PDB file of N, CA and C in Angstrom:
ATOM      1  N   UNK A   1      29.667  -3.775 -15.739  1.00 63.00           N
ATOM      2  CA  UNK A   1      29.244  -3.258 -14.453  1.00 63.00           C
ATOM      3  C   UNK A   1      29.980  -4.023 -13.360  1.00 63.00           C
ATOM      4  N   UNK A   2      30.522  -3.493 -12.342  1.00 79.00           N
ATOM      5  CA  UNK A   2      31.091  -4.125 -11.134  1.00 79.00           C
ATOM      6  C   UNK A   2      30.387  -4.209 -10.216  1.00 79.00           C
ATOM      7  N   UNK A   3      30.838  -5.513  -9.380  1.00 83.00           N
ATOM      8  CA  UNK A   3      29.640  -5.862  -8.410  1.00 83.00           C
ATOM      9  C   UNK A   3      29.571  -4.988  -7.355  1.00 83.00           C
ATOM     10  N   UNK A   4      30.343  -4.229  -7.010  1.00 87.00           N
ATOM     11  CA  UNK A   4      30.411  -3.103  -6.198  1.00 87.00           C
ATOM     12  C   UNK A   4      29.107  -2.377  -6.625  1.00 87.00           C
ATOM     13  N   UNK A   5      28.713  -1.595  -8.290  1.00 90.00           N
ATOM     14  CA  UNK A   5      27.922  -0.638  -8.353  1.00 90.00           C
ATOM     15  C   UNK A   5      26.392  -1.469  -8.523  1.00 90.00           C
ATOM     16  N   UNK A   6      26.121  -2.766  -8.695  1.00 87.00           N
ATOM     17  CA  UNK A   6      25.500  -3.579  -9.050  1.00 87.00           C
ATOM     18  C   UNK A   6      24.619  -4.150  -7.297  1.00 87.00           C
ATOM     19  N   UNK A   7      25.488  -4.101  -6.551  1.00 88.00           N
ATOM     20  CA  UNK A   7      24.987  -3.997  -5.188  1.00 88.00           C
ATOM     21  C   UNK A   7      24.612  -2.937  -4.722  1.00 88.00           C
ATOM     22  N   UNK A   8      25.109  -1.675  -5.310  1.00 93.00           N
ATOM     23  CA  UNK A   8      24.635  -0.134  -4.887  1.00 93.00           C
ATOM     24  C   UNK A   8      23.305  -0.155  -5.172  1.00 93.00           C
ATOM     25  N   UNK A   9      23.626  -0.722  -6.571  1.00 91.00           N
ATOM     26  CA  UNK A   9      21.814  -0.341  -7.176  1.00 91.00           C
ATOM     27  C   UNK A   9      20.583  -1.008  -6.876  1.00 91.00           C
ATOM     28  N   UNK A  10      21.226  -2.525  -6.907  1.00 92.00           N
ATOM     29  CA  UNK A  10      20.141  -3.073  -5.955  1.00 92.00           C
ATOM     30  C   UNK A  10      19.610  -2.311  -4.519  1.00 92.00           C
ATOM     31  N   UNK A  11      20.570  -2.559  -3.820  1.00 93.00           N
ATOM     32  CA  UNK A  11      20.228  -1.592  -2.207  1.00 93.00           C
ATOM     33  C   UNK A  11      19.733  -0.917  -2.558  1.00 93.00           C
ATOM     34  N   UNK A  12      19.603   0.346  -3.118  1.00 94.00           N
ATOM     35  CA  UNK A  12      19.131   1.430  -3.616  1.00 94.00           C
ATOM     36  C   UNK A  12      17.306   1.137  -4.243  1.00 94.00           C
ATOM     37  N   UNK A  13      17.180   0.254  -4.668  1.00 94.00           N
ATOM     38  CA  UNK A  13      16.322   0.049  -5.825  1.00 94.00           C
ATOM     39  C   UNK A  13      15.567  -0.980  -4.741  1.00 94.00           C
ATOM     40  N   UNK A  14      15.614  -1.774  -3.464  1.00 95.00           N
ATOM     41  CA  UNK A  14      15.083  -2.313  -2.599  1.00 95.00           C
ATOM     42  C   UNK A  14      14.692  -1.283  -1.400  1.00 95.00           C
ATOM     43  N   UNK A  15      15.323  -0.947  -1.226  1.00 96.00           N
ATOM     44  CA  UNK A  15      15.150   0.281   0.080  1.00 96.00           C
ATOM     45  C   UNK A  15      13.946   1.407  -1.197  1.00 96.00           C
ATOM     46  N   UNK A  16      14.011   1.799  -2.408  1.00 96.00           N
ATOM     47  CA  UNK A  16      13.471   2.789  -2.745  1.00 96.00           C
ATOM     48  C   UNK A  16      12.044   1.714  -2.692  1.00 96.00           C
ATOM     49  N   UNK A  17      12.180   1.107  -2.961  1.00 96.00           N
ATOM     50  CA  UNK A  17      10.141   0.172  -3.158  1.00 96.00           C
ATOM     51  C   UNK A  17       9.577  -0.323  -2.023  1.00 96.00           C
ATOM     52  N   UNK A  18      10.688  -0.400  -0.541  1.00 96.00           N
ATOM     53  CA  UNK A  18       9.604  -0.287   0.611  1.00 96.00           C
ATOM     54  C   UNK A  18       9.369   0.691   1.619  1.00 96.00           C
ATOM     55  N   UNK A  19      10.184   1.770   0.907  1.00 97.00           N
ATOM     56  CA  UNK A  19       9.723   3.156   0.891  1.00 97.00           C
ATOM     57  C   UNK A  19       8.675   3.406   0.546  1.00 97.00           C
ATOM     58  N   UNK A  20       8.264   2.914  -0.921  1.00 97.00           N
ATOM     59  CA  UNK A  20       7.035   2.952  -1.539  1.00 97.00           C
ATOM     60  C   UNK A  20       5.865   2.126  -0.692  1.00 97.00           C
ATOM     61  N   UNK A  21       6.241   1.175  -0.065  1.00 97.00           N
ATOM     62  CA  UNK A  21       5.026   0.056   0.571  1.00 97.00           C
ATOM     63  C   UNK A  21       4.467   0.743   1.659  1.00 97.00           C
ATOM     64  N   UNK A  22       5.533   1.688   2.014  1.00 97.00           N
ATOM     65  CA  UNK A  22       5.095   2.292   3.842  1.00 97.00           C
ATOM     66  C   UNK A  22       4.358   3.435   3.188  1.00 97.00           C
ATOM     67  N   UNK A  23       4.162   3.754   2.603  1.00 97.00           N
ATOM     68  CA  UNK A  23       3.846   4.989   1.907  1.00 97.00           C
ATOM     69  C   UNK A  23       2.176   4.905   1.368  1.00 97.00           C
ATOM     70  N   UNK A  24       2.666   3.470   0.635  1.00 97.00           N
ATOM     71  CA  UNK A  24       0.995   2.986   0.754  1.00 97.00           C
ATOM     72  C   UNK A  24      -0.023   2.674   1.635  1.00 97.00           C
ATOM     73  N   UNK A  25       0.798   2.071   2.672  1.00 97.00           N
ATOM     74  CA  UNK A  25       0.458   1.812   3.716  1.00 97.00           C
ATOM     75  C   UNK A  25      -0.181   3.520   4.590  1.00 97.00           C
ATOM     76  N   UNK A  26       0.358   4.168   4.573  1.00 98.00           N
ATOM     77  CA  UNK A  26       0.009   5.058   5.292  1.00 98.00           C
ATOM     78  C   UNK A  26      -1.626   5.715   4.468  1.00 98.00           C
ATOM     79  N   UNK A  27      -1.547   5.981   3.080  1.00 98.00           N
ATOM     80  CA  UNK A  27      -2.843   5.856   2.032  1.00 98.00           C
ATOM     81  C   UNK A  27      -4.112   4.974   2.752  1.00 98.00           C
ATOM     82  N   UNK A  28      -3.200   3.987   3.227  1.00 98.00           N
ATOM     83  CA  UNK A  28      -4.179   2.494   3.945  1.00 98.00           C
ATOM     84  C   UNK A  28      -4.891   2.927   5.009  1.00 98.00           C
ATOM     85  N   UNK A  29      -3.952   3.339   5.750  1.00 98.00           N
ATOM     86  CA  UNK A  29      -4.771   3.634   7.200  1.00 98.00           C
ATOM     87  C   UNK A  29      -5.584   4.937   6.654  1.00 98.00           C
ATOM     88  N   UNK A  30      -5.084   6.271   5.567  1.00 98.00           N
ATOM     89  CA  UNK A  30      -6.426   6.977   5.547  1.00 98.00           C
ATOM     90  C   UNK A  30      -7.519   6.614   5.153  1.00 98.00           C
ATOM     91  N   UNK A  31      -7.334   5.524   4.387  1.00 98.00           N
ATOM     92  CA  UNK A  31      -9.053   5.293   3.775  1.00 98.00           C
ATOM     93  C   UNK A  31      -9.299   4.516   4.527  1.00 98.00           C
ATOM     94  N   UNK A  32      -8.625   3.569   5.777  1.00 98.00           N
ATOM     95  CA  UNK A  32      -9.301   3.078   6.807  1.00 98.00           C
ATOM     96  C   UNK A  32     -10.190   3.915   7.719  1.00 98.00           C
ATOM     97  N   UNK A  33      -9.365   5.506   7.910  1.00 98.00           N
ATOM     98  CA  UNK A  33     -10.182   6.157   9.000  1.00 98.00           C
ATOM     99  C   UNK A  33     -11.141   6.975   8.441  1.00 98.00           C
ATOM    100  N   UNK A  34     -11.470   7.388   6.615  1.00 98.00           N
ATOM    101  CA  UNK A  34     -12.209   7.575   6.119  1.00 98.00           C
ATOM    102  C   UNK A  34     -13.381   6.638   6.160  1.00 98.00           C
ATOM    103  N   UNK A  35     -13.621   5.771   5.962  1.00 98.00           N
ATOM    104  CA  UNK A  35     -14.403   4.461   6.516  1.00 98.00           C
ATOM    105  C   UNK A  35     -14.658   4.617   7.829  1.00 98.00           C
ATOM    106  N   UNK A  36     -14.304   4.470   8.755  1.00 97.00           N
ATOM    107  CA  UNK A  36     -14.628   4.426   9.722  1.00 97.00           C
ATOM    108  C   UNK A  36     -15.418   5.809  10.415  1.00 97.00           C
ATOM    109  N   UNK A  37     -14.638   6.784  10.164  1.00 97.00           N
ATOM    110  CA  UNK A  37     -15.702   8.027  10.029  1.00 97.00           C
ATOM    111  C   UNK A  37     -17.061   7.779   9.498  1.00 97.00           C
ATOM    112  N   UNK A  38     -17.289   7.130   8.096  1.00 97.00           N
ATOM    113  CA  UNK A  38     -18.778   6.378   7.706  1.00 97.00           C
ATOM    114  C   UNK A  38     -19.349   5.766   8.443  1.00 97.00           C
ATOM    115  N   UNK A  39     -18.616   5.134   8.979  1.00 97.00           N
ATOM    116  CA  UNK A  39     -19.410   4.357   9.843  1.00 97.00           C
ATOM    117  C   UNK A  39     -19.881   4.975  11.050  1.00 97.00           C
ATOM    118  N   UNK A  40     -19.430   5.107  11.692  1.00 96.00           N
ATOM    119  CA  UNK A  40     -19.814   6.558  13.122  1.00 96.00           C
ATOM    120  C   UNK A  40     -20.927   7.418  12.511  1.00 96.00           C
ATOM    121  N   UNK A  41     -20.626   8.037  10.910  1.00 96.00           N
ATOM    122  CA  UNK A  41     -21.712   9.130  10.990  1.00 96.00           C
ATOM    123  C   UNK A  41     -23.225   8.096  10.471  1.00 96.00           C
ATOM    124  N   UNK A  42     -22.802   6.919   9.719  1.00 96.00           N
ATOM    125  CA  UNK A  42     -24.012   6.826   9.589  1.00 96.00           C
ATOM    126  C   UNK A  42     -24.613   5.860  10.734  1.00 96.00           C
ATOM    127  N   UNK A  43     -24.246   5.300  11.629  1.00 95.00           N
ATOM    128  CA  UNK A  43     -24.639   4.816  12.863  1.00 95.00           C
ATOM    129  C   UNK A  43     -25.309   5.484  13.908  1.00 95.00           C
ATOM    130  N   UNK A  44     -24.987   6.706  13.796  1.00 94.00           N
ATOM    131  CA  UNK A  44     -25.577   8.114  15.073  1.00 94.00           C
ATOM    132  C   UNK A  44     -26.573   8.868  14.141  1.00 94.00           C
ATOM    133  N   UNK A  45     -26.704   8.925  12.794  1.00 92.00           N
ATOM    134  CA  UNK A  45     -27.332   9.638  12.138  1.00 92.00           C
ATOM    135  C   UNK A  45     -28.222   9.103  11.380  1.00 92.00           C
ATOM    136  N   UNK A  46     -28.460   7.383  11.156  1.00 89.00           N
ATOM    137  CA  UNK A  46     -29.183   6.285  10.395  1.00 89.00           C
ATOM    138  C   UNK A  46     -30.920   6.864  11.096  1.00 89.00           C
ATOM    139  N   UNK A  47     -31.680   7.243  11.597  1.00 91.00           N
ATOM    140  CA  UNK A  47     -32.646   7.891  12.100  1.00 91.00           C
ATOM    141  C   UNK A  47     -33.054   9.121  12.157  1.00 91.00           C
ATOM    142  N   UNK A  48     -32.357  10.261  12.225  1.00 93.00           N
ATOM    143  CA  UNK A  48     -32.548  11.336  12.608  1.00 93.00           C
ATOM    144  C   UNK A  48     -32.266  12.036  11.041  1.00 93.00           C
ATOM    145  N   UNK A  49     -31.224  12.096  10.330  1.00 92.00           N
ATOM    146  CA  UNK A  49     -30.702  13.355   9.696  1.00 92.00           C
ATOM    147  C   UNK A  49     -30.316  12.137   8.046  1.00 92.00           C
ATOM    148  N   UNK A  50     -30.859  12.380   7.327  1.00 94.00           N
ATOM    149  CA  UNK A  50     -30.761  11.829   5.857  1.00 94.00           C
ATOM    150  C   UNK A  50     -29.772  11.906   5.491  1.00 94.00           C
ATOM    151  N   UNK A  51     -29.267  13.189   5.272  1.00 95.00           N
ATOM    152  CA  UNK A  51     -27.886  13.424   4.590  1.00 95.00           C
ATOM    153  C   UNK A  51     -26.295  12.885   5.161  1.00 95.00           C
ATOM    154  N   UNK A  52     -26.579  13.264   6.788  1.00 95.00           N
ATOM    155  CA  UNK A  52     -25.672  12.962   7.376  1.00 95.00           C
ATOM    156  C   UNK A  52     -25.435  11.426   7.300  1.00 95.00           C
ATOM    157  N   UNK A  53     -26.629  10.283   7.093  1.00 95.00           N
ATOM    158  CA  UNK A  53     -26.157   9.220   6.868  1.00 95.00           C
ATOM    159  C   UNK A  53     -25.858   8.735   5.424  1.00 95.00           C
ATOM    160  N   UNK A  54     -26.417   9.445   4.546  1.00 95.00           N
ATOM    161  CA  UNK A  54     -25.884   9.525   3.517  1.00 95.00           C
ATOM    162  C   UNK A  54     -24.278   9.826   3.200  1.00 95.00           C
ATOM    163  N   UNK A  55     -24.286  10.875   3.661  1.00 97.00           N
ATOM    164  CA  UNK A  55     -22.515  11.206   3.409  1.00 97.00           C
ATOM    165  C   UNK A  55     -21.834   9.800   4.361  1.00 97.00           C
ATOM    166  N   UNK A  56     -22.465   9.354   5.296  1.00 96.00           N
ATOM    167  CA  UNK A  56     -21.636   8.172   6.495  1.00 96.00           C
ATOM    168  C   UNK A  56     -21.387   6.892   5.373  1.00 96.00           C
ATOM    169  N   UNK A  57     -22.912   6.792   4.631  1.00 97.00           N
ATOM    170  CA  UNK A  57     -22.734   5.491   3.544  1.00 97.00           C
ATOM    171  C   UNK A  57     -21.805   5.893   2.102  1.00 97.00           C
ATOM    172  N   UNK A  58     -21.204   6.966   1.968  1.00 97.00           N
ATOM    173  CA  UNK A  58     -20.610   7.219   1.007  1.00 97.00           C
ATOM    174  C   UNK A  58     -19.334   7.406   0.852  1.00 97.00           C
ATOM    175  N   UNK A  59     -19.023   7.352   2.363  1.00 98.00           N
ATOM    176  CA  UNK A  59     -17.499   7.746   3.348  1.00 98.00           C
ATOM    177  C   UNK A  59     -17.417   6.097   3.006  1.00 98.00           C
ATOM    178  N   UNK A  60     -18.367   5.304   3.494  1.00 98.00           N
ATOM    179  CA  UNK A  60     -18.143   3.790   4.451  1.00 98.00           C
ATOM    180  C   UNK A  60     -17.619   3.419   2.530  1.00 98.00           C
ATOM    181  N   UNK A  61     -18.253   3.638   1.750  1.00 98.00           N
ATOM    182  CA  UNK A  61     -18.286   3.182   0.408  1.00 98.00           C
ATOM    183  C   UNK A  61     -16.927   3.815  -0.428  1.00 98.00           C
ATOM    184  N   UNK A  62     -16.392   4.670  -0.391  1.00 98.00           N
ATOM    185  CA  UNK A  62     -14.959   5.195  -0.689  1.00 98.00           C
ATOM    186  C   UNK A  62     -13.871   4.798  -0.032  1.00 98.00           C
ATOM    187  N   UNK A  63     -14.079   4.827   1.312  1.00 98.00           N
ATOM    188  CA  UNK A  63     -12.683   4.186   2.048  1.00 98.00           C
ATOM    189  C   UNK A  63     -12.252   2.975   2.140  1.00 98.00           C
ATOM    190  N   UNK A  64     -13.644   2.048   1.592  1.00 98.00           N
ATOM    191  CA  UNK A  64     -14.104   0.528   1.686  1.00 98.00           C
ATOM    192  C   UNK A  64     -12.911   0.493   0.311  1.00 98.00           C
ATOM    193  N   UNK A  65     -13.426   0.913  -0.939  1.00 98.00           N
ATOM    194  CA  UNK A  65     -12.301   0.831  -2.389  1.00 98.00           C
ATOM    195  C   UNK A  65     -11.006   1.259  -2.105  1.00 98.00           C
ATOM    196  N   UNK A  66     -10.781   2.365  -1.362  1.00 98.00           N
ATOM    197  CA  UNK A  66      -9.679   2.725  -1.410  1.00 98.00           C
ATOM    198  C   UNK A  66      -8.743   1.832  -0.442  1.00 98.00           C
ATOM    199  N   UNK A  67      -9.361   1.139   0.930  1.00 98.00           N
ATOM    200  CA  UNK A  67      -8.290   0.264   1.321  1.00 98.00           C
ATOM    201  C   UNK A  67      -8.109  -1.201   0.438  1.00 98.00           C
ATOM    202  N   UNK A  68      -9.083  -1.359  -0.197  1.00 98.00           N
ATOM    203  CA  UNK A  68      -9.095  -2.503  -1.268  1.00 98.00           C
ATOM    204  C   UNK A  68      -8.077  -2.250  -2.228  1.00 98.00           C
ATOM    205  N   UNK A  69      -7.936  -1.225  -2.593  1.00 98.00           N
ATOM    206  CA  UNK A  69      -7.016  -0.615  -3.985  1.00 98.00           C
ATOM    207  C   UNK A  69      -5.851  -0.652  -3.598  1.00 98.00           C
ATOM    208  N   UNK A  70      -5.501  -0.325  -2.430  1.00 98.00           N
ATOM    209  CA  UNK A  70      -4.082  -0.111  -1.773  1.00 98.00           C
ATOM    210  C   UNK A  70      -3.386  -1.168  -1.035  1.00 98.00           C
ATOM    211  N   UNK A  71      -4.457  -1.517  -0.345  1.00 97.00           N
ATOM    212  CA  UNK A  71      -4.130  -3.240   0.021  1.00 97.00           C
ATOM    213  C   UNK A  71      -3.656  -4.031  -1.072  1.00 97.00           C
ATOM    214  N   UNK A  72      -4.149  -4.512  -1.934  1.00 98.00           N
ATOM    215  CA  UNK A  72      -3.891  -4.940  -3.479  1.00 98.00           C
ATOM    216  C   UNK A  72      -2.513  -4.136  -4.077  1.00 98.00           C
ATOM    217  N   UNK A  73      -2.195  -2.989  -3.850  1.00 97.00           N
ATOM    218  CA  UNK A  73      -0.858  -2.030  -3.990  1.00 97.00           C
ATOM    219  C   UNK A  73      -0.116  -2.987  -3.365  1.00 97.00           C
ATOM    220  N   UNK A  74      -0.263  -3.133  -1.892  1.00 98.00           N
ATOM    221  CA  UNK A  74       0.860  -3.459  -1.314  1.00 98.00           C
ATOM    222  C   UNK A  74       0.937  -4.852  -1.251  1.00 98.00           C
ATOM    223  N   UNK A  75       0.148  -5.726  -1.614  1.00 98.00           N
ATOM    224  CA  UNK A  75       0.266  -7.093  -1.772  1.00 98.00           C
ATOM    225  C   UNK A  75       1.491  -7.181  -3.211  1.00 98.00           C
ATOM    226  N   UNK A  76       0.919  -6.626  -3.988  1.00 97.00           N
ATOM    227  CA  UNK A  76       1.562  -6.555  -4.955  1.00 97.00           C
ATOM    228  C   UNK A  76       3.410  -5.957  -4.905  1.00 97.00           C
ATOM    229  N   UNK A  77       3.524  -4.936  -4.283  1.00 96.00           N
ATOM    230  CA  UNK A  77       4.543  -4.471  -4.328  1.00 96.00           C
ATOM    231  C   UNK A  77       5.514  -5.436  -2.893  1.00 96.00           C
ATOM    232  N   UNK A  78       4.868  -5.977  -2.175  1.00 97.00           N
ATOM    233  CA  UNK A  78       5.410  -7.147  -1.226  1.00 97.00           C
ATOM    234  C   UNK A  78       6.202  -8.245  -2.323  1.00 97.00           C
ATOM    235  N   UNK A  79       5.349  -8.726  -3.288  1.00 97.00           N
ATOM    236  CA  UNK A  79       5.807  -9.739  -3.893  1.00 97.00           C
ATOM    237  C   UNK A  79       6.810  -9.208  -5.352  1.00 97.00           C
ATOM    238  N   UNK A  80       6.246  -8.472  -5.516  1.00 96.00           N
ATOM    239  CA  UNK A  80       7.786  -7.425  -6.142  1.00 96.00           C
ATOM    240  C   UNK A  80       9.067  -7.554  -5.287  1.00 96.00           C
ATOM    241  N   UNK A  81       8.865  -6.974  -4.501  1.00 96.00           N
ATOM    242  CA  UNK A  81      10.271  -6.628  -3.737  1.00 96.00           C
ATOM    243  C   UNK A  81      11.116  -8.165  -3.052  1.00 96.00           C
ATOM    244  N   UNK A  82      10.488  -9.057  -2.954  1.00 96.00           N
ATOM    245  CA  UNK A  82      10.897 -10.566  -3.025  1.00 96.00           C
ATOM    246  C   UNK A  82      11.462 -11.186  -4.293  1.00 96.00           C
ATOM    247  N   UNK A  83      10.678 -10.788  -5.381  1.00 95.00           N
ATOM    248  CA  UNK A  83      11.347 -10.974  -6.706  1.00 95.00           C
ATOM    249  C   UNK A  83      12.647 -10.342  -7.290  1.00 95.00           C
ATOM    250  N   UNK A  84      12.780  -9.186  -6.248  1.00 94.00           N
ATOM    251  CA  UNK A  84      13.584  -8.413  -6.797  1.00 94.00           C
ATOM    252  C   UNK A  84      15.209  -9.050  -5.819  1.00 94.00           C
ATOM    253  N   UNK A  85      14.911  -8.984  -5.007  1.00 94.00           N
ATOM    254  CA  UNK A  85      15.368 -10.022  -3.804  1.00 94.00           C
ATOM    255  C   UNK A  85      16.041 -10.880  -4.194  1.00 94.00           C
ATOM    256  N   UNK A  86      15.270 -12.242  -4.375  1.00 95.00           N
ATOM    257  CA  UNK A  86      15.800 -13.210  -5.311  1.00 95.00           C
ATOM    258  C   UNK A  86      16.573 -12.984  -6.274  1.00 95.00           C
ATOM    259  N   UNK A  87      16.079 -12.051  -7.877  1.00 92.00           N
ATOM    260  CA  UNK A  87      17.044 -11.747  -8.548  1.00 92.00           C
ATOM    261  C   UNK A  87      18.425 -11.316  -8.324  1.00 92.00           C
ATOM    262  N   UNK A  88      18.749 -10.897  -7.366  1.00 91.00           N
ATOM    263  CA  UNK A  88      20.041  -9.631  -6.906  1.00 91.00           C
ATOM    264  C   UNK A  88      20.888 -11.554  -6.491  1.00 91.00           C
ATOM    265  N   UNK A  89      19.782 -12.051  -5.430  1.00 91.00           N
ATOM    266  CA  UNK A  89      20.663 -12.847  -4.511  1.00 91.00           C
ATOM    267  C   UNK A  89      21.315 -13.940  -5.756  1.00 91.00           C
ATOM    268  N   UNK A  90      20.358 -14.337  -6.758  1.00 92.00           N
ATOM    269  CA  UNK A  90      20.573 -15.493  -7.955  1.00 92.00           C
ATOM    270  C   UNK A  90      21.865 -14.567  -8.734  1.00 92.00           C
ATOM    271  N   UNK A  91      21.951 -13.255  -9.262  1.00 88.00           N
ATOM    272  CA  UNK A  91      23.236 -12.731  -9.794  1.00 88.00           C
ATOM    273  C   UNK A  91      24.527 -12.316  -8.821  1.00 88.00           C
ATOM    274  N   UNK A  92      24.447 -12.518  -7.849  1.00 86.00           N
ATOM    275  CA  UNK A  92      25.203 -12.253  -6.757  1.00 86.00           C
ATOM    276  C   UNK A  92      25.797 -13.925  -6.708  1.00 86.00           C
ATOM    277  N   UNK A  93      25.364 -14.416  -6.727  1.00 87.00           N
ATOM    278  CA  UNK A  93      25.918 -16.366  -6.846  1.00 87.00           C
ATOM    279  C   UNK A  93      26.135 -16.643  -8.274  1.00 87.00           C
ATOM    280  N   UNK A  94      26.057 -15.657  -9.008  1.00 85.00           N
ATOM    281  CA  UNK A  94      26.499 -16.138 -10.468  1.00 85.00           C
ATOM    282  C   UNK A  94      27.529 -15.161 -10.903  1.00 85.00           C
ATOM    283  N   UNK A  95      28.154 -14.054  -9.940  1.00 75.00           N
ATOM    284  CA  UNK A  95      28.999 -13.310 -10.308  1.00 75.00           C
ATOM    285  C   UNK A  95      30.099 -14.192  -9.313  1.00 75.00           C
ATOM    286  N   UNK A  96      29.838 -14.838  -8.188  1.00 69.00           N
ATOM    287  CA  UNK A  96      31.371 -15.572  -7.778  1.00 69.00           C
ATOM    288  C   UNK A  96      31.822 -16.670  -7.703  1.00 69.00           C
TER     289      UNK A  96
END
C-alpha cells in the first residue's frame, strides 16, 4: 500500500466517524427535546389530567435513556476517533 492511498483512507475513515458523532449528536438533542416535552406536560398536567401526566412521566423517562444511550455513543466514538488519530499519526512516522 502507498502512503498516498493509506492517507486517503485514513482521511476518509476519520471524516466518515465524525460524521457519525454529529449524527448522534443530533439523536441527542431529540431525546433531549423529547424529555423536555415530559417535562412541560407533566408539570402543567401533574393535577388536573392523569394521563396527560402520565404520558409527560413516560416522555421524561424515554428521552432521559435515550440521551444516556447516545451520550455514551458519542463518548465512545470521541475516543475512537483519537485512537484512530494516533494510529494513522504512529504509521505515518514509521513509514518515513
Amino acid at each position: 500500500m502507498t502512503n498516498q492511498k493509506m492517507i486517503k483512507g485514513y482521511e476518509t475513515e476519520i471524516a466518515y466517524q465524525k460524521h457519525m458523532i454529529e449524527n448522534l449528536g443530533r439523536w441527542f438533542s431529540l431525546f433531549f427535546i423529547v424529555s423536555s416535552i415530559g417535562v412541560v406536560l407533566f408539570s402543567l398536567f401533574h393535577h388536573t389530567n392523569l394521563w396527560v401526566m402520565v404520558l409527560g412521566l413516560v416522555l421524561i423517562i424515554i428521552g432521559s435513556l435515550g440521551m444516556i444511550l447516545f451520550g455514551y455513543g458519542i463518548y465512545r466514538g470521541k475516543k475512537n476517533v483519537s485512537k484512530v488519530i494516533e494510529d494513522f499519526e504512529f504509521k505515518l512516522s514509521q513509514s518515513r
